[in-house]
Amino acid sequence: MAKLCIILQFIISSLVIENSRAISSPLAPYTTYKHSIELQKYVADLWWTVDDNEQEITFELHMKTTGWIALGISPAGGMTGADIAVGWVDQTGSVHLQDRYASADELPIFDNTTIDWFAVKGREVSGWTAIQFKRLLDTCDIMDVPIKSGTNILIFAYAMIDPVPSGPNGEISYHGSRRGSRALPLRSYVDPPSEDIFAGLDYVEFRLNNYVVPPTDTTDYCKIYKVPSSYSVKRHAIGHKTIVDSASQDLVHHLLMYECDSTAQFNDNNLPAGLCDQIYQEIAQCTSNIANGWAVGGDYMVAFPKEAGYPIGGDFPIKYYMVQVHYDNPNLLSNRTDNSGIRFYIGKELRQYDLGLLTFGTDSSAVALAIPPKAQKFIVDSYCSANATMGGEKIKDEICLHRMIYYPRMNNMYGCMNMNSPQAWLSMMNTSSSSLNYTELQQWLLNLTWTPERAVQWQEFYNTVSRVLIYGAAPNLQFDMMPSLPKYEDLKPVPCTKDPSGNKNTTRPSPTTFSQGTTTNKAISYVSTIRQDIFVFLNLILIVMTVIFM
């Protein structure tokens, strides 16, 4: 049967799929909108419509409070650099909306360039505040964030009281823990399906069973599951639901499901389960192929394209799966249990294609990525030439210029990756040795004294370094040398067409790429392979390390 690959890109914090359409607010929206999401269950809901002709977006935000409410567009997921609309309804029923800008994780200031958030309507009913407001997609305001195509990061917050004084210049109180964020493509959002479309279908679940979350700040728990024996003939899952236990929703950060290698064998009466680091040797064959993923802000319900289904059972070679759950428990809470997991809905008929996932990203190792301490920004380039994007002659021509690519279940290309060449590292280390030892490289990195000048040199090293390409199917790997990445000419930015008025001298604070000050001597922190959020391509990487560095 033909295979269809759906691309899944992981950027920490990658795994973003839009949230569900479940709505908590008892208030009906003012009008019909194209899209809606529940930002926080029983607390916050958002509706919006994009008008491409007017290059304008209209929001309606409902929150369970009679105080101020806020919605912001963030460049990176936090408050810093965010463009924020703060609104409330006063005791006379009048609606107020402020245009603010956050230069740091502190009280956002009033936008003193142009006012670009505009209130339309607002009301308070039954303990809820609802405000309809709008702004241009790109305001050309240096204190605003353009709403571009692709993923946008929304932040939201609220308080229990109105600003004081309750007027246009009212000052807002601190929101405390009453805040959140969501990442979603505002301009290309596709409403997720209702679970009703899967009613009456068989399903298979891979869920934890009252796992006790440790009172530590970060935990990765892994558990192996076997495909139910009842699926003696291959079936197609046509959608899935991520089940996040409501009792531990504040702890579950993300959940990944892996296919175990077809050669993996386990004792079915005692399948491995435990902290991922501690059982790594047992689960090593289940850390490459990703079958599913979810993270905070993601959609709980996903329907696959009508042409494709995810194969389960029968002659499909995958007989075991592993679920990895990452918990964030900064308050070190104890006696908390979790029953989160994945549910696959099984279609009644096979579809035309088998569905698989393509994974690409950067490995967390000294060879792949060594970021200077305190650097707020560090760029590792990956390129794909125009002839490759238009259909290169070989698969490796299309994928090898990324840092790491993994194709599941392909006959002629198991995976591909590139890394800084051993010769380049030897030159950087200024050593007379003719071969590079990975342990020595790691120790050299740990002993480096980092200065702002060293950080600049380090970025230039990554920009110009020669690369070694590794591709093929283990153990028959092939190696090519590449003196440098191909030259890349970026697209020319399109100038904003709106002429902003107001104070022309206002400038947005520029982020620094390195903390200035005294010289520091700090070790670079390396995360073990099993502790990274996404540990893909592991078997190939281990072979590569053995071939190149030993």
Coordinates of C-alpha atoms in Angstrom, one line a residue:
M1 CA 0.0 0.0 0.0
A2 CA 1.3 3.5 -0.8
K3 CA 2.5 5.6 2.0
L4 CA 1.7 9.1 2.9
C5 CA 4.1 11.1 5.2
I6 CA 2.7 14.0 7.2
I7 CA 5.4 16.4 8.2
L8 CA 5.8 17.0 11.9
Q9 CA 8.2 19.7 12.9
F10 CA 9.5 20.0 16.5
I11 CA 10.7 23.3 17.8
I12 CA 10.8 23.3 21.7
S13 CA 8.0 24.0 22.2
S14 CA 7.0 22.6 18.9
L15 CA 4.1 20.3 18.8
V16 CA 1.5 23.0 18.3
I17 CA -1.9 22.1 17.1
E18 CA -5.0 24.3 17.7
N19 CA -7.1 23.9 20.8
S20 CA -10.5 22.5 20.9
R21 CA -13.7 24.3 20.2
A22 CA -15.2 23.5 23.6
I23 CA -16.6 26.7 25.1
S24 CA -17.1 27.5 28.8
S25 CA -18.6 31.0 28.7
P26 CA -22.4 31.1 29.4
L27 CA -22.6 34.3 27.3
A28 CA -23.3 34.1 23.6
P29 CA -20.8 36.0 21.4
Y30 CA -22.0 39.3 19.8
T31 CA -21.8 37.9 16.3
T32 CA -20.9 34.8 14.3
Y33 CA -17.1 34.2 14.1
K34 CA -15.1 31.9 11.8
H35 CA -13.1 30.5 14.7
S36 CA -13.2 29.9 18.5
I37 CA -11.1 28.2 21.1
E38 CA -11.3 27.6 24.8
L39 CA -8.2 29.3 26.2
Q40 CA -8.7 27.9 29.7
K41 CA -11.4 25.5 30.7
Y42 CA -14.2 27.3 32.7
V43 CA -12.2 30.5 32.7
A44 CA -11.4 32.0 29.2
D45 CA -12.8 31.7 25.7
L46 CA -11.8 33.4 22.5
W47 CA -13.5 34.0 19.1
W48 CA -12.0 35.7 16.1
T49 CA -12.4 36.4 12.4
V50 CA -9.8 37.6 10.0
D51 CA -10.8 40.1 7.2
D52 CA -8.2 39.7 4.5
N53 CA -9.7 42.5 2.4
E54 CA -9.4 45.0 5.3
Q55 CA -6.3 43.4 6.7
E56 CA -8.0 43.4 10.0
I57 CA -8.8 40.9 12.8
T58 CA -11.8 41.0 15.2
F59 CA -11.6 39.3 18.6
E60 CA -14.1 38.6 21.3
L61 CA -12.7 37.6 24.6
H62 CA -14.8 36.1 27.5
M63 CA -13.3 35.6 31.0
K64 CA -14.8 34.6 34.2
T65 CA -14.1 37.8 36.2
T66 CA -15.6 41.2 36.7
G67 CA -12.1 42.8 36.7
W68 CA -9.8 43.6 33.8
I69 CA -9.0 41.1 31.1
A70 CA -6.2 41.1 28.6
L71 CA -5.1 39.4 25.4
G72 CA -1.6 39.9 23.9
I73 CA 0.4 39.0 20.8
S74 CA 3.8 37.8 21.9
P75 CA 6.9 37.4 19.7
A76 CA 8.3 34.5 21.7
G77 CA 5.7 33.3 24.2
G78 CA 6.3 35.5 27.2
M79 CA 5.5 39.1 28.1
T80 CA 8.8 40.6 26.8
G81 CA 8.0 42.4 23.5
A82 CA 4.3 41.6 23.7
D83 CA 1.6 43.8 22.2
I84 CA -1.3 43.7 24.8
A85 CA -4.9 44.8 24.8
V86 CA -6.3 45.4 28.4
G87 CA -10.0 45.8 28.7
W88 CA -12.8 46.1 31.3
V89 CA -16.4 47.1 31.8
D90 CA -17.0 49.7 34.5
Q91 CA -19.9 50.0 36.9
T92 CA -21.8 52.2 34.4
G93 CA -21.6 49.5 31.7
S94 CA -19.0 51.5 29.7
V95 CA -16.2 49.4 28.0
H96 CA -12.6 50.5 28.2
L97 CA -9.6 49.2 26.2
Q98 CA -6.0 50.1 26.6
D99 CA -3.1 49.5 24.1
R100 CA -0.1 48.4 26.1
Y101 CA 3.5 47.1 25.4
A102 CA 5.6 44.9 27.7
S103 CA 9.3 45.6 27.5
A104 CA 10.0 42.9 30.1
D105 CA 8.3 40.6 32.6
E106 CA 6.8 43.6 34.4
L107 CA 3.9 46.0 34.3
P108 CA 3.2 46.7 30.6
I109 CA 3.4 50.4 29.7
F110 CA 1.0 52.4 27.6
D111 CA 1.7 52.3 23.9
N112 CA 2.9 55.9 23.3
T113 CA 3.2 55.6 19.5
T114 CA -0.2 54.8 18.0
I115 CA -3.3 53.4 19.5
D116 CA -4.1 50.2 17.5
W117 CA -6.5 48.2 19.6
F118 CA -10.1 49.4 19.4
A119 CA -13.0 48.3 21.6
V120 CA -16.3 47.6 19.8
K121 CA -18.6 46.3 22.5
G122 CA -18.4 45.0 26.0
R123 CA -20.6 43.7 28.9
E124 CA -20.5 42.0 32.3
V125 CA -23.1 39.3 33.0
S126 CA -23.2 36.5 35.6
G127 CA -19.7 37.1 36.8
W128 CA -18.2 37.0 33.2
T129 CA -16.7 39.9 31.2
A130 CA -17.1 39.8 27.4
I131 CA -15.3 42.4 25.2
Q132 CA -15.3 42.6 21.4
F133 CA -12.3 44.5 19.9
K134 CA -10.2 44.7 16.7
R135 CA -6.9 45.8 15.3
L136 CA -5.0 45.7 11.9
L137 CA -3.0 42.6 11.1
D138 CA 0.1 44.8 10.7
T139 CA -0.1 48.2 12.4
C140 CA 3.4 49.3 11.4
D141 CA 3.8 50.3 15.0
I142 CA 7.2 49.6 16.6
M143 CA 5.4 48.8 19.9
D144 CA 3.0 46.2 18.2
V145 CA 3.6 42.7 17.0
P146 CA 2.4 41.9 13.4
I147 CA -0.1 39.1 13.1
K148 CA 1.6 37.2 10.2
S149 CA 0.8 33.9 8.4
G150 CA 2.0 30.9 10.4
T151 CA 1.9 30.4 14.1
N152 CA 1.1 33.3 16.4
I153 CA 1.6 33.2 20.2
L154 CA -1.2 34.5 22.3
I155 CA -0.9 35.4 26.0
F156 CA -3.8 36.2 28.2
A157 CA -4.4 37.3 31.8
Y158 CA -7.1 38.7 34.1
A159 CA -7.6 40.2 37.5
M160 CA -10.5 40.3 39.9
I161 CA -10.8 44.1 40.0
D162 CA -11.0 46.9 37.5
P163 CA -8.1 49.3 37.1
V164 CA -7.9 52.3 39.3
P165 CA -9.1 54.8 38.4
S166 CA -11.7 53.1 36.2
G167 CA -11.0 55.2 33.1
P168 CA -8.8 55.4 30.0
N169 CA -5.7 55.9 32.1
G170 CA -6.5 53.4 34.9
E171 CA -3.6 51.4 36.3
I172 CA -4.0 47.6 36.3
S173 CA -3.3 45.4 39.3
Y174 CA -0.9 42.3 39.1
H175 CA -2.6 39.2 37.7
G176 CA -0.6 36.8 39.7
S177 CA -1.1 33.2 38.5
R178 CA -4.2 34.2 36.5
R179 CA -2.5 34.0 33.1
G180 CA -1.8 31.6 30.2
S181 CA -0.6 31.3 26.6
R182 CA -1.6 29.6 23.4
A183 CA 0.1 29.1 20.1
L184 CA -2.0 28.9 17.0
P185 CA -2.2 30.2 13.4
L186 CA -4.7 33.0 13.7
R187 CA -4.8 33.6 9.9
S188 CA -4.9 29.9 8.8
Y189 CA -6.7 28.2 11.7
V190 CA -8.6 25.0 10.9
D191 CA -11.2 24.2 13.5
P192 CA -10.6 20.8 15.0
P193 CA -13.2 18.1 14.8
S194 CA -15.9 17.3 17.3
E195 CA -15.6 14.0 19.0
D196 CA -19.1 13.2 17.8
I197 CA -17.7 12.3 14.3
F198 CA -16.0 9.3 15.9
A199 CA -19.1 8.1 17.7
G200 CA -19.7 4.4 17.4
L201 CA -16.2 3.5 16.3
D202 CA -13.9 1.1 17.9
Y203 CA -10.9 2.6 19.7
V204 CA -7.7 1.6 21.4
E205 CA -6.2 3.5 24.3
F206 CA -2.7 3.7 25.6
R207 CA -3.0 5.3 29.1
L208 CA -1.2 5.5 32.3
N209 CA -2.8 3.8 35.3
N210 CA -2.7 6.0 38.4
Y211 CA 1.0 6.9 38.0
V212 CA 2.2 8.8 41.0
V213 CA 4.0 11.9 39.8
P214 CA 7.2 12.4 41.8
P215 CA 7.6 15.7 43.8
T216 CA 10.4 16.9 41.6
D217 CA 10.4 19.8 39.2
T218 CA 10.8 17.8 36.0
T219 CA 9.9 14.2 35.3
D220 CA 10.0 12.1 32.2
Y221 CA 8.0 8.9 32.6
C222 CA 8.0 6.1 29.9
K223 CA 5.7 3.1 29.6
I224 CA 5.6 0.3 26.9
Y225 CA 2.3 -1.0 25.5
K226 CA 1.5 -3.9 23.2
V227 CA -0.9 -3.6 20.3
P228 CA -4.1 -5.4 21.4
S229 CA -4.2 -9.0 20.2
S230 CA -7.7 -8.5 18.9
Y231 CA -6.3 -6.6 15.8
S232 CA -5.2 -9.6 13.9
V233 CA -5.9 -7.8 10.6
K234 CA -4.5 -4.4 9.9
R235 CA -6.8 -1.5 10.7
H236 CA -6.6 2.2 10.1
A237 CA -6.9 4.8 12.9
I238 CA -8.7 7.8 11.4
G239 CA -8.2 10.1 14.3
H240 CA -7.0 10.4 17.8
K241 CA -7.7 12.1 21.1
T242 CA -5.1 13.1 23.6
I243 CA -6.5 12.4 27.1
V244 CA -5.0 14.7 29.7
D245 CA -6.2 13.7 33.2
S246 CA -8.1 16.6 34.7
A247 CA -6.6 15.7 38.1
S248 CA -3.1 16.4 36.8
Q249 CA -3.7 18.8 34.0
D250 CA -1.5 21.4 35.8
L251 CA 1.5 19.0 35.7
V252 CA 1.4 17.5 32.3
H253 CA 3.5 19.5 29.9
H254 CA 3.7 17.2 26.9
L255 CA 3.0 13.7 25.8
L256 CA 4.7 11.7 23.0
M257 CA 4.0 8.3 21.6
Y258 CA 6.7 6.3 19.9
E259 CA 6.7 3.2 17.7
C260 CA 9.1 0.5 19.0
D261 CA 11.3 -1.1 16.4
S262 CA 9.8 -4.1 14.7
T263 CA 12.5 -6.3 16.1
A264 CA 11.8 -5.2 19.7
Q265 CA 10.9 -8.0 22.1
F266 CA 9.5 -7.7 25.6
N267 CA 8.0 -9.8 28.3
D268 CA 4.3 -9.1 27.7
N269 CA 3.6 -9.9 31.3
N270 CA 6.1 -7.3 32.6
L271 CA 6.4 -4.5 30.1
P272 CA 8.9 -1.8 31.0
A273 CA 7.6 1.3 32.8
G274 CA 9.4 3.9 34.9
L275 CA 11.5 7.0 34.8
C276 CA 12.9 7.2 31.2
D277 CA 16.5 7.6 32.4
Q278 CA 16.4 4.7 34.7
I279 CA 14.9 2.2 32.1
Y280 CA 16.8 3.6 29.1
Q281 CA 18.5 0.3 28.2
E282 CA 15.1 -1.5 28.1
I283 CA 13.4 1.1 26.0
A284 CA 16.2 2.1 23.6
Q285 CA 14.4 0.4 20.6
C286 CA 11.4 2.6 21.2
T287 CA 13.0 6.1 21.0
S288 CA 13.2 6.8 17.2
N289 CA 9.8 6.6 15.4
I290 CA 7.3 9.2 16.7
A291 CA 3.7 8.1 16.2
N292 CA 1.9 11.0 17.9
G293 CA 2.5 14.0 20.1
W294 CA 0.8 16.7 22.1
A295 CA 1.9 19.7 24.2
V296 CA 0.3 22.4 26.3
G297 CA -1.8 24.5 24.0
G298 CA -2.4 21.7 21.6
D299 CA -5.6 20.2 20.3
Y300 CA -7.0 17.2 22.1
M301 CA -8.9 16.0 19.0
V302 CA -7.3 15.3 15.6
A303 CA -8.9 13.8 12.5
F304 CA -6.6 12.5 9.8
P305 CA -7.0 13.3 6.1
K306 CA -9.7 11.3 4.5
E307 CA -7.2 9.6 2.2
A308 CA -5.0 8.3 5.0
G309 CA -5.1 6.3 8.2
Y310 CA -2.5 5.3 10.8
P311 CA -2.0 1.5 10.6
I312 CA -2.5 -0.6 13.7
G313 CA -2.3 -4.4 14.0
G314 CA -2.3 -7.2 11.4
D315 CA 0.8 -7.3 9.1
F316 CA 1.9 -3.8 10.2
P317 CA 5.3 -4.5 11.7
I318 CA 4.9 -2.3 14.8
K319 CA 3.7 -4.4 17.7
Y320 CA 4.8 -2.2 20.7
Y321 CA 4.5 1.5 21.5
M322 CA 5.9 3.7 24.2
V323 CA 4.2 6.6 25.8
Q324 CA 6.4 9.3 27.3
V325 CA 4.9 11.9 29.5
H326 CA 6.8 15.0 30.6
Y327 CA 5.7 16.6 33.9
D328 CA 6.5 20.1 35.2
N329 CA 6.1 20.3 38.9
P330 CA 7.8 23.5 40.0
N331 CA 5.9 23.5 43.3
L332 CA 7.1 20.0 44.2
L333 CA 3.6 18.8 44.8
S334 CA 3.2 15.2 46.2
N335 CA 0.5 12.6 46.1
R336 CA -0.6 13.5 42.6
T337 CA -1.6 10.7 40.2
D338 CA -2.0 10.8 36.5
N339 CA -4.0 8.7 34.0
S340 CA -3.2 10.6 30.8
G341 CA -2.7 8.9 27.4
I342 CA -3.7 8.5 23.8
R343 CA -6.9 7.1 22.2
F344 CA -6.9 6.0 18.6
Y345 CA -10.3 5.8 16.8
I346 CA -10.4 2.9 14.4
G347 CA -12.1 3.3 11.1
K348 CA -14.4 0.7 9.6
E349 CA -12.5 0.4 6.3
L350 CA -8.9 0.7 5.2
R351 CA -8.0 4.0 3.6
Q352 CA -5.9 4.6 0.5
Y353 CA -2.7 5.4 2.3
D354 CA -0.8 4.5 5.4
L355 CA 0.0 7.6 7.4
G356 CA 3.5 8.2 9.0
L357 CA 5.4 11.1 10.5
L358 CA 8.5 12.9 9.3
T359 CA 10.6 14.3 12.1
F360 CA 13.3 16.9 11.8
G361 CA 15.2 19.1 14.2
T362 CA 18.5 19.4 16.1
D363 CA 20.0 16.7 18.3
S364 CA 21.0 17.8 21.8
S365 CA 24.7 16.9 22.0
A366 CA 28.0 18.6 22.0
V367 CA 28.5 17.8 18.3
A368 CA 25.1 19.0 17.2
L369 CA 24.5 22.0 19.3
A370 CA 26.7 23.8 21.9
I371 CA 25.2 27.1 22.9
P372 CA 27.3 29.7 24.8
P373 CA 26.0 30.3 28.3
K374 CA 23.7 33.3 28.8
A375 CA 23.2 33.7 25.1
Q376 CA 19.7 34.9 24.4
K377 CA 20.0 34.1 20.7
F378 CA 22.1 31.5 18.8
I379 CA 21.4 30.6 15.2
V380 CA 22.1 27.2 13.7
D381 CA 21.4 27.3 10.0
S382 CA 19.8 24.6 7.8
Y383 CA 19.3 25.1 4.1
C384 CA 17.4 23.5 1.3
S385 CA 18.3 24.6 -2.2
A386 CA 15.7 25.6 -4.7
N387 CA 16.2 22.6 -7.0
A388 CA 15.7 20.4 -4.0
T389 CA 12.4 22.0 -2.9
M390 CA 11.3 21.6 -6.5
G391 CA 12.1 17.9 -6.5
G392 CA 15.7 17.0 -6.3
E393 CA 17.2 13.9 -8.0
K394 CA 17.8 12.1 -4.7
I395 CA 16.0 12.1 -1.4
K396 CA 19.2 13.1 0.4
D397 CA 19.4 16.3 -1.8
E398 CA 16.1 17.4 -0.2
I399 CA 16.7 16.6 3.4
C400 CA 20.4 16.4 4.3
L401 CA 20.9 20.1 4.6
H402 CA 18.8 20.2 7.7
R403 CA 20.5 19.2 10.9
M404 CA 18.7 16.0 11.4
I405 CA 15.9 14.3 9.4
Y406 CA 14.2 11.0 10.0
Y407 CA 11.9 9.2 7.6
P408 CA 10.0 6.3 9.1
R409 CA 9.5 3.1 7.2
M410 CA 11.1 4.2 3.9
N411 CA 12.9 1.5 1.9
N412 CA 15.7 3.7 0.5
M413 CA 16.3 6.3 3.2
Y414 CA 16.3 5.5 6.9
G415 CA 17.4 9.0 7.9
C416 CA 19.9 11.7 7.3
M417 CA 21.8 14.2 9.4
N418 CA 24.7 16.6 9.2
M419 CA 27.1 17.8 11.8
N420 CA 30.2 20.0 12.2
S421 CA 33.1 18.0 10.7
P422 CA 35.7 16.5 13.0
Q423 CA 38.4 18.5 11.2
A424 CA 36.6 21.7 11.9
W425 CA 36.3 20.8 15.6
L426 CA 40.0 19.9 15.8
S427 CA 40.9 23.3 14.2
M428 CA 38.6 25.1 16.7
M429 CA 40.3 23.2 19.6
N430 CA 43.7 24.1 18.3
T431 CA 45.0 20.6 18.9
S432 CA 47.7 18.6 17.2
S433 CA 45.7 15.5 17.4
S434 CA 44.8 13.8 14.1
S435 CA 41.5 12.3 15.3
L436 CA 38.6 13.7 17.4
N437 CA 37.5 12.0 20.5
Y438 CA 34.0 12.8 21.6
T439 CA 34.7 12.7 25.3
E440 CA 37.7 15.1 24.8
L441 CA 35.6 17.4 22.8
Q442 CA 32.9 17.5 25.5
Q443 CA 35.5 18.2 28.2
W444 CA 37.1 21.0 26.1
L445 CA 33.7 22.6 25.8
L446 CA 33.1 22.4 29.5
N447 CA 36.4 24.0 30.3
L448 CA 36.0 27.0 27.9
T449 CA 36.0 30.5 29.4
W450 CA 33.1 32.4 27.8
T451 CA 33.3 36.1 27.0
P452 CA 31.1 38.2 24.6
E453 CA 34.0 38.0 22.1
R454 CA 34.0 34.2 22.3
A455 CA 30.3 34.1 21.8
V456 CA 30.6 36.1 18.6
Q457 CA 33.5 33.8 17.4
W458 CA 31.3 30.8 18.2
Q459 CA 28.4 32.0 16.1
E460 CA 30.8 32.6 13.2
F461 CA 32.2 29.1 13.6
Y462 CA 28.7 27.6 13.2
N463 CA 28.0 29.9 10.2
T464 CA 31.1 28.9 8.2
V465 CA 32.1 25.4 9.5
S466 CA 32.5 22.5 7.1
R467 CA 29.9 19.7 7.6
V468 CA 29.8 15.9 7.3
L469 CA 26.7 14.4 5.9
I470 CA 25.5 11.0 7.1
Y471 CA 22.7 9.3 5.4
G472 CA 21.2 5.9 4.6
A473 CA 20.0 2.9 6.6
A474 CA 22.0 1.6 9.6
P475 CA 24.3 -0.1 9.5
N476 CA 25.1 0.7 5.9
L477 CA 25.6 4.4 6.4
Q478 CA 27.2 6.7 3.8
F479 CA 29.3 9.8 4.4
D480 CA 29.8 12.9 2.3
M481 CA 31.9 16.0 3.1
M482 CA 30.4 19.5 2.5
P483 CA 32.9 22.4 2.8
S484 CA 30.2 24.8 3.8
L485 CA 26.4 25.3 3.6
P486 CA 25.1 26.6 0.3
K487 CA 24.8 30.4 0.0
Y488 CA 21.3 31.5 0.9
E489 CA 19.7 34.8 -0.2
D490 CA 16.8 35.7 2.1
L491 CA 13.6 37.0 0.8
K492 CA 13.3 40.8 0.8
P493 CA 11.0 42.1 3.5
V494 CA 7.8 43.7 2.3
P495 CA 7.5 47.2 3.7
C496 CA 4.5 48.0 5.8
T497 CA 2.0 50.1 3.9
K498 CA 0.4 51.8 6.8
D499 CA 2.0 55.1 7.8
P500 CA 2.0 55.3 11.6
S501 CA 1.5 58.6 13.3
G502 CA 2.6 59.8 16.7
N503 CA 6.0 59.9 18.3
K504 CA 8.5 58.9 15.7
N505 CA 11.3 58.7 18.1
T506 CA 9.9 55.9 20.2
T507 CA 12.0 52.7 19.7
R508 CA 11.4 49.2 20.8
P509 CA 14.2 47.9 23.1
S510 CA 16.7 45.7 21.2
P511 CA 17.4 42.3 22.6
T512 CA 21.0 41.5 23.3
T513 CA 22.6 38.3 22.2
F514 CA 25.0 37.9 25.1
S515 CA 25.0 39.1 28.7
Q516 CA 27.6 41.9 29.0
G517 CA 29.9 42.2 32.0
T518 CA 32.6 40.3 33.6
T519 CA 34.1 37.2 32.1
T520 CA 32.4 34.1 33.2
N521 CA 33.7 30.5 33.4
K522 CA 30.7 28.3 33.4
A523 CA 30.1 24.8 32.2
I524 CA 27.7 24.2 29.4
S525 CA 24.9 22.0 30.5
Y526 CA 24.2 19.0 28.3
V527 CA 21.0 17.1 28.6
S528 CA 21.2 13.3 28.3
T529 CA 19.6 11.9 25.2
I530 CA 16.8 10.4 27.1
R531 CA 16.0 13.6 28.9
Q532 CA 15.5 15.8 25.9
D533 CA 11.9 16.5 25.0
I534 CA 12.2 14.7 21.7
F535 CA 14.8 11.9 21.5
V536 CA 14.6 10.9 17.8
F537 CA 17.0 9.2 15.5
L538 CA 18.9 7.7 18.5
N539 CA 20.1 4.5 17.0
L540 CA 21.6 6.2 14.0
I541 CA 23.3 8.9 16.1
L542 CA 25.0 6.2 18.3
I543 CA 26.4 4.5 15.2
V544 CA 27.6 7.8 13.8
M545 CA 29.3 8.7 17.1
T546 CA 31.1 5.4 17.0
V547 CA 32.2 5.7 13.4
I548 CA 33.4 9.3 13.5
F549 CA 34.7 10.0 17.0
M550 CA 36.3 6.7 18.2

